[in-house]
């Protein structure tokens, strides 16, 4: 078993590191890592249906899709992520609990009682502090999980808050649970970095930390993979399943009812209804939306400079953009 303490806090790099170690390295791995504030969505999710687009955009919170299934989660530096990569076969089926045993044992060594619950969660006093997911590739299994240690619960709830009525799709939905931080249950206060060191020492049986870094060559290869996949709109948003988007908004120009059909992240159909006034046919405006990414910046570029008031009297471009997300 190779033990890695990945010091990067770049979510795109860290998810690329998991994929590279799974597919390009023959090692069995245990890795600890953290992300700066980010939303991580599951492989089979509709990204926009899982996030508060305004919240994440205004706070410059990156949104990144991972390899494994399951629901969306918020990461920050108070959350620790652990990864196991082992040789395994999909025919053996998903087995989340066996990979969480070392984590449970480590916490109990710190006098924190926890239990495995349901399909893939760890709980303290009935509240979730760890969610887990898995991905198989070429006879190998990637298991990873979150460990809420001292996460900012305000950002956690804000980034993942979205109106479920806006999106109609068959994508996997996230299930929200009552959550807790590990730090609240420790008898002796501990900083997150101390906890990481203690957890690694327990799982690795006190292996030397001097050999737990990724090599320069690995770092370069992982960074290339991050550029190719995890830093791209096509992977993080364009890979979402097809969906219908609808939103009804009261604007200064009247009621505006937006309906979009989006596939592979691009608008294939657009209809704008309402009791607004206009001197030009709104079908021309709808046609401008077709073919665009369902992405605020790209739509803003497409619509900037056109006489929007001629189509939707009293509706400004920022107001229309808010209606489209």
Coordinates of C-alpha atoms in Angstrom, one line a residue:
X1 CA 0.0 0.0 0.0
X2 CA 1.3 3.4 -1.0
X3 CA 0.4 6.3 1.4
X4 CA 0.1 9.8 -0.1
X5 CA -0.6 13.1 1.6
X6 CA -1.6 15.2 -1.3
X7 CA -0.9 18.8 -0.3
X8 CA -2.7 20.4 -3.3
X9 CA -6.0 22.2 -2.6
X10 CA -7.0 22.6 -6.3
X11 CA -10.1 20.5 -6.8
X12 CA -9.5 19.9 -10.5
X13 CA -5.9 18.7 -9.8
X14 CA -7.1 16.5 -6.9
X15 CA -9.8 14.7 -8.8
X16 CA -7.3 14.3 -11.7
X17 CA -4.9 12.8 -9.2
X18 CA -7.4 10.2 -8.2
X19 CA -8.0 9.2 -11.9
X20 CA -4.3 9.1 -12.8
X21 CA -3.5 6.9 -9.8
X22 CA -6.4 4.7 -10.7
X23 CA -5.6 4.3 -14.4
X24 CA -1.9 5.0 -14.8
X25 CA -0.4 3.6 -11.6
X26 CA -0.4 0.0 -10.5
X27 CA -0.1 0.9 -6.9
X28 CA -2.7 0.3 -4.2
X29 CA -3.1 3.7 -2.6
X30 CA -4.4 5.4 0.5
X31 CA -4.5 9.2 0.0
X32 CA -5.6 12.2 2.1
X33 CA -6.3 15.5 0.5
X34 CA -8.3 18.7 0.9
X35 CA -10.0 21.2 -1.5
X36 CA -10.4 24.9 -1.2
X37 CA -14.1 25.8 -1.3
X38 CA -15.6 23.9 -4.2
X39 CA -18.8 22.0 -5.2
X40 CA -18.1 18.4 -6.4
X41 CA -20.9 16.8 -8.3
X42 CA -21.5 13.1 -9.1
X43 CA -20.7 11.5 -12.4
X44 CA -24.4 11.1 -13.3
X45 CA -25.8 14.4 -12.1
X46 CA -27.1 17.5 -13.8
X47 CA -24.7 20.1 -12.5
X48 CA -26.9 23.2 -12.7
X49 CA -29.7 21.3 -11.0
X50 CA -27.5 20.7 -8.0
X51 CA -26.0 24.1 -7.3
X52 CA -27.0 27.6 -6.6
X53 CA -25.5 29.2 -9.7
X54 CA -25.6 32.7 -8.4
X55 CA -24.1 31.8 -5.1
X56 CA -21.2 29.8 -6.6
X57 CA -20.6 32.4 -9.4
X58 CA -20.5 35.4 -7.1
X59 CA -18.2 33.7 -4.6
X60 CA -16.0 32.2 -7.4
X61 CA -16.6 28.7 -6.1
X62 CA -15.4 26.1 -8.7
X63 CA -17.8 23.3 -9.6
X64 CA -16.1 20.1 -10.7
X65 CA -17.5 16.7 -11.7
X66 CA -15.9 13.6 -10.2
X67 CA -15.6 10.1 -11.7
X68 CA -17.9 8.4 -9.2
X69 CA -21.6 8.5 -8.9
X70 CA -23.7 9.7 -5.9
X71 CA -24.7 13.2 -4.9
X72 CA -23.2 16.7 -4.9
X73 CA -21.0 17.7 -1.9
X74 CA -19.5 21.0 -0.8
X75 CA -15.7 20.9 0.0
X76 CA -13.7 23.4 2.0
X77 CA -10.5 23.3 3.9
X78 CA -12.4 22.1 7.0
X79 CA -13.3 18.9 5.0
X80 CA -10.8 16.1 4.6
X81 CA -11.1 13.7 1.7
X82 CA -9.7 10.1 1.8
X83 CA -9.1 7.8 -1.2
X84 CA -8.5 4.1 -1.4
X85 CA -7.4 2.6 -4.7
X86 CA -7.3 -1.2 -4.7
X87 CA -7.4 -4.0 -7.2
X88 CA -11.0 -5.2 -7.4
X89 CA -13.6 -6.5 -9.8
X90 CA -17.1 -4.9 -10.5
X91 CA -18.6 -8.4 -10.3
X92 CA -17.9 -8.3 -6.6
X93 CA -20.4 -5.5 -6.3
X94 CA -20.3 -2.2 -4.4
X95 CA -19.0 -2.6 -0.8
X96 CA -18.7 0.8 0.9
X97 CA -18.5 -0.4 4.4
X98 CA -15.2 -2.3 4.3
X99 CA -13.3 0.8 3.1
X100 CA -14.6 2.9 6.0
X101 CA -13.5 0.4 8.7
X102 CA -10.0 2.0 9.1
X103 CA -11.7 5.4 9.4
X104 CA -14.0 4.2 12.0
X105 CA -11.2 2.6 13.9
X106 CA -9.1 5.7 13.8
X107 CA -12.0 7.8 15.2
X108 CA -12.7 5.3 18.0
X109 CA -9.0 5.6 18.9
X110 CA -9.7 9.3 19.5
X111 CA -12.8 8.3 21.6
X112 CA -15.3 9.4 18.9
X113 CA -18.0 6.8 18.4
X114 CA -19.3 6.5 14.9
X115 CA -21.3 4.0 12.8
X116 CA -21.8 3.0 9.2
X117 CA -25.4 3.7 8.1
X118 CA -27.5 3.1 5.1
X119 CA -25.7 2.6 1.8
X120 CA -22.7 4.8 2.1
X121 CA -22.7 7.2 5.1
X122 CA -20.8 7.4 8.5
X123 CA -22.7 9.0 11.4
X124 CA -22.0 10.4 14.8
X125 CA -25.0 10.7 17.1
X126 CA -27.3 10.2 14.1
X127 CA -25.7 13.0 12.0
X128 CA -23.7 12.5 8.9
X129 CA -20.0 13.4 8.7
X130 CA -18.9 11.2 5.9
X131 CA -20.4 10.3 2.5
X132 CA -18.7 7.7 0.3
X133 CA -18.7 6.8 -3.4
X134 CA -16.9 4.3 -5.7
X135 CA -15.8 3.9 -9.3
X136 CA -14.4 0.8 -11.1
X137 CA -11.8 0.8 -13.9
X138 CA -9.9 -2.0 -15.5
X139 CA -10.0 -4.4 -12.6
X140 CA -9.3 -1.7 -10.0
X141 CA -11.6 0.2 -7.6
X142 CA -11.5 3.8 -6.5
X143 CA -13.3 4.4 -3.2
X144 CA -13.4 7.9 -1.8
X145 CA -15.2 9.7 1.0
X146 CA -15.5 13.0 2.8
X147 CA -14.8 13.7 6.4
X148 CA -16.4 16.8 7.7
X149 CA -14.0 18.0 10.4
X150 CA -14.6 21.7 10.7
X151 CA -16.5 22.7 7.6
X152 CA -18.4 26.0 7.2
X153 CA -22.0 24.8 7.3
X154 CA -23.3 28.2 5.9
X155 CA -21.3 27.8 2.7
X156 CA -22.2 24.2 2.5
X157 CA -25.9 24.9 2.5
X158 CA -25.7 27.9 0.3
X159 CA -23.7 26.4 -2.5
X160 CA -26.0 23.4 -2.8
X161 CA -29.3 25.3 -2.5
X162 CA -31.4 25.2 -5.7
X163 CA -35.1 25.3 -6.7
X164 CA -36.0 21.7 -7.7
X165 CA -39.0 22.9 -9.7
X166 CA -36.7 24.5 -12.4
X167 CA -35.2 21.2 -13.7
X168 CA -36.9 18.2 -15.1
X169 CA -34.5 15.3 -15.8
X170 CA -33.6 11.8 -15.1
X171 CA -30.3 12.6 -13.4
X172 CA -29.3 11.3 -10.0
X173 CA -30.5 13.7 -7.3
X174 CA -28.6 14.6 -4.1
X175 CA -30.2 13.7 -0.8
X176 CA -29.5 16.3 2.0
X177 CA -28.9 15.0 5.5
X178 CA -28.3 16.5 8.9
X179 CA -24.6 16.9 9.2
X180 CA -22.0 17.4 11.9
X181 CA -18.3 18.2 12.2
X182 CA -15.9 15.7 13.8
X183 CA -14.2 18.5 15.7
X184 CA -17.4 19.0 17.7
X185 CA -17.1 15.5 19.2
X186 CA -13.4 15.4 20.1
X187 CA -12.6 15.3 23.8
X188 CA -9.4 17.2 23.2
X189 CA -9.4 20.1 20.7
X190 CA -7.4 19.5 17.5
X191 CA -6.6 21.5 14.4
X192 CA -7.5 20.0 11.1
X193 CA -3.8 19.5 10.2
X194 CA -3.2 17.6 13.4
X195 CA -6.2 15.4 12.7
X196 CA -4.9 14.6 9.2
X197 CA -1.5 13.7 10.7
X198 CA -3.2 11.5 13.3
X199 CA -5.4 9.8 10.8
X200 CA -2.6 9.1 8.4
X201 CA -0.4 7.7 11.2
X202 CA -3.2 5.4 12.3
X203 CA -4.1 4.1 8.8
X204 CA -0.5 3.8 7.6
X205 CA 0.7 2.2 10.9
X206 CA 3.1 5.2 11.4
X207 CA 4.7 5.0 8.0
X208 CA 7.3 7.8 7.4
X209 CA 5.7 11.0 6.1
X210 CA 8.9 11.7 4.2
X211 CA 7.8 9.5 1.3
X212 CA 4.1 10.5 1.0
X213 CA 4.4 13.2 -1.7
X214 CA 3.5 12.8 -5.4
X215 CA 6.6 12.9 -7.6
X216 CA 7.4 15.8 -9.9
X217 CA 6.6 13.5 -12.9
X218 CA 3.3 12.4 -11.4
X219 CA 2.4 16.0 -10.6
X220 CA 3.1 17.1 -14.2
X221 CA 1.0 14.2 -15.7
X222 CA -1.9 14.9 -13.3
X223 CA -1.9 18.6 -14.1
X224 CA -2.1 17.8 -17.8
X225 CA -5.1 15.5 -17.1
X226 CA -6.7 18.3 -15.0
X227 CA -6.4 20.7 -18.0
X228 CA -7.8 18.1 -20.4
X229 CA -10.8 17.1 -18.3
X230 CA -11.4 18.6 -14.8
X231 CA -10.9 22.2 -15.7
X232 CA -13.2 22.1 -18.7
X233 CA -16.8 23.2 -19.1
X234 CA -17.5 20.2 -21.3
X235 CA -16.7 17.8 -18.4
X236 CA -18.1 19.8 -15.5
X237 CA -21.3 21.0 -17.1
X238 CA -21.6 19.7 -20.7
X239 CA -21.6 16.1 -19.5
X240 CA -24.9 16.6 -17.7
X241 CA -27.8 14.4 -18.8
X242 CA -30.4 16.1 -21.1
X243 CA -32.9 18.2 -19.1
X244 CA -35.8 20.6 -19.4
X245 CA -35.4 23.9 -17.6
X246 CA -38.4 26.1 -16.7
X247 CA -38.6 29.3 -14.6
X248 CA -41.4 31.8 -14.1
X249 CA -40.2 35.3 -12.9
X250 CA -42.0 38.5 -12.2
X251 CA -39.8 41.2 -13.9
X252 CA -40.2 45.0 -14.2
X253 CA -41.6 44.3 -17.8
X254 CA -44.1 41.7 -16.7
X255 CA -44.3 38.0 -16.1
X256 CA -41.6 36.0 -18.0
X257 CA -41.9 32.3 -18.4
X258 CA -38.7 30.6 -19.7
X259 CA -38.6 27.1 -21.1
X260 CA -35.4 25.5 -22.3
X261 CA -34.5 22.0 -23.6
X262 CA -30.8 21.4 -23.0
X263 CA -28.7 18.4 -24.2
X264 CA -25.0 18.0 -23.7
X265 CA -25.0 21.3 -22.0
X266 CA -26.4 23.2 -25.0
X267 CA -29.8 24.8 -25.6
X268 CA -31.6 23.0 -28.3
X269 CA -35.0 24.7 -27.9
X270 CA -36.0 27.9 -26.2
X271 CA -39.4 29.5 -25.6
X272 CA -40.2 32.7 -23.8
X273 CA -43.8 33.3 -22.7
X274 CA -45.4 36.0 -20.6
X275 CA -47.4 39.2 -20.4
X276 CA -44.5 41.5 -21.3
X277 CA -44.7 43.9 -24.3
X278 CA -42.4 44.1 -27.3
X279 CA -42.3 45.5 -30.8
X280 CA -40.2 42.7 -32.3
X281 CA -41.0 39.0 -32.6
X282 CA -39.5 37.2 -29.5
X283 CA -38.9 34.2 -31.7
X284 CA -35.8 36.0 -33.0
X285 CA -34.5 36.2 -29.4
X286 CA -35.3 32.5 -28.8
X287 CA -33.3 31.6 -31.9
X288 CA -30.3 33.5 -30.5
X289 CA -30.3 31.2 -27.5
X290 CA -30.4 28.0 -29.6
X291 CA -27.0 26.4 -29.8
X292 CA -25.5 28.3 -26.9
X293 CA -24.1 26.6 -23.8
X294 CA -26.5 26.9 -20.8
X295 CA -23.8 29.1 -19.4
X296 CA -24.3 32.6 -18.1
X297 CA -21.2 34.1 -19.6
X298 CA -21.7 32.6 -23.1
X299 CA -25.4 33.7 -23.2
X300 CA -24.5 37.1 -22.0
X301 CA -22.0 37.4 -24.9
X302 CA -24.6 36.2 -27.4
X303 CA -27.2 38.7 -26.2
X304 CA -25.0 41.8 -25.5
X305 CA -25.5 44.6 -28.0
X306 CA -28.9 43.6 -29.2
X307 CA -31.9 45.9 -28.6
X308 CA -33.4 43.6 -25.8
X309 CA -36.0 46.2 -24.9
X310 CA -37.6 45.8 -28.4
X311 CA -38.3 42.1 -27.5
X312 CA -39.0 42.3 -23.8
X313 CA -39.9 45.9 -22.8
X314 CA -38.6 46.8 -19.4
X315 CA -36.4 43.6 -19.1
X316 CA -32.7 44.3 -18.8
X317 CA -30.0 41.8 -19.8
X318 CA -29.0 41.1 -16.2
X319 CA -32.6 40.4 -15.3
X320 CA -33.1 38.1 -18.3
X321 CA -29.9 36.2 -17.4
X322 CA -31.3 35.7 -13.9
X323 CA -34.4 34.2 -15.5
X324 CA -32.4 31.7 -17.5
X325 CA -30.7 30.1 -14.5

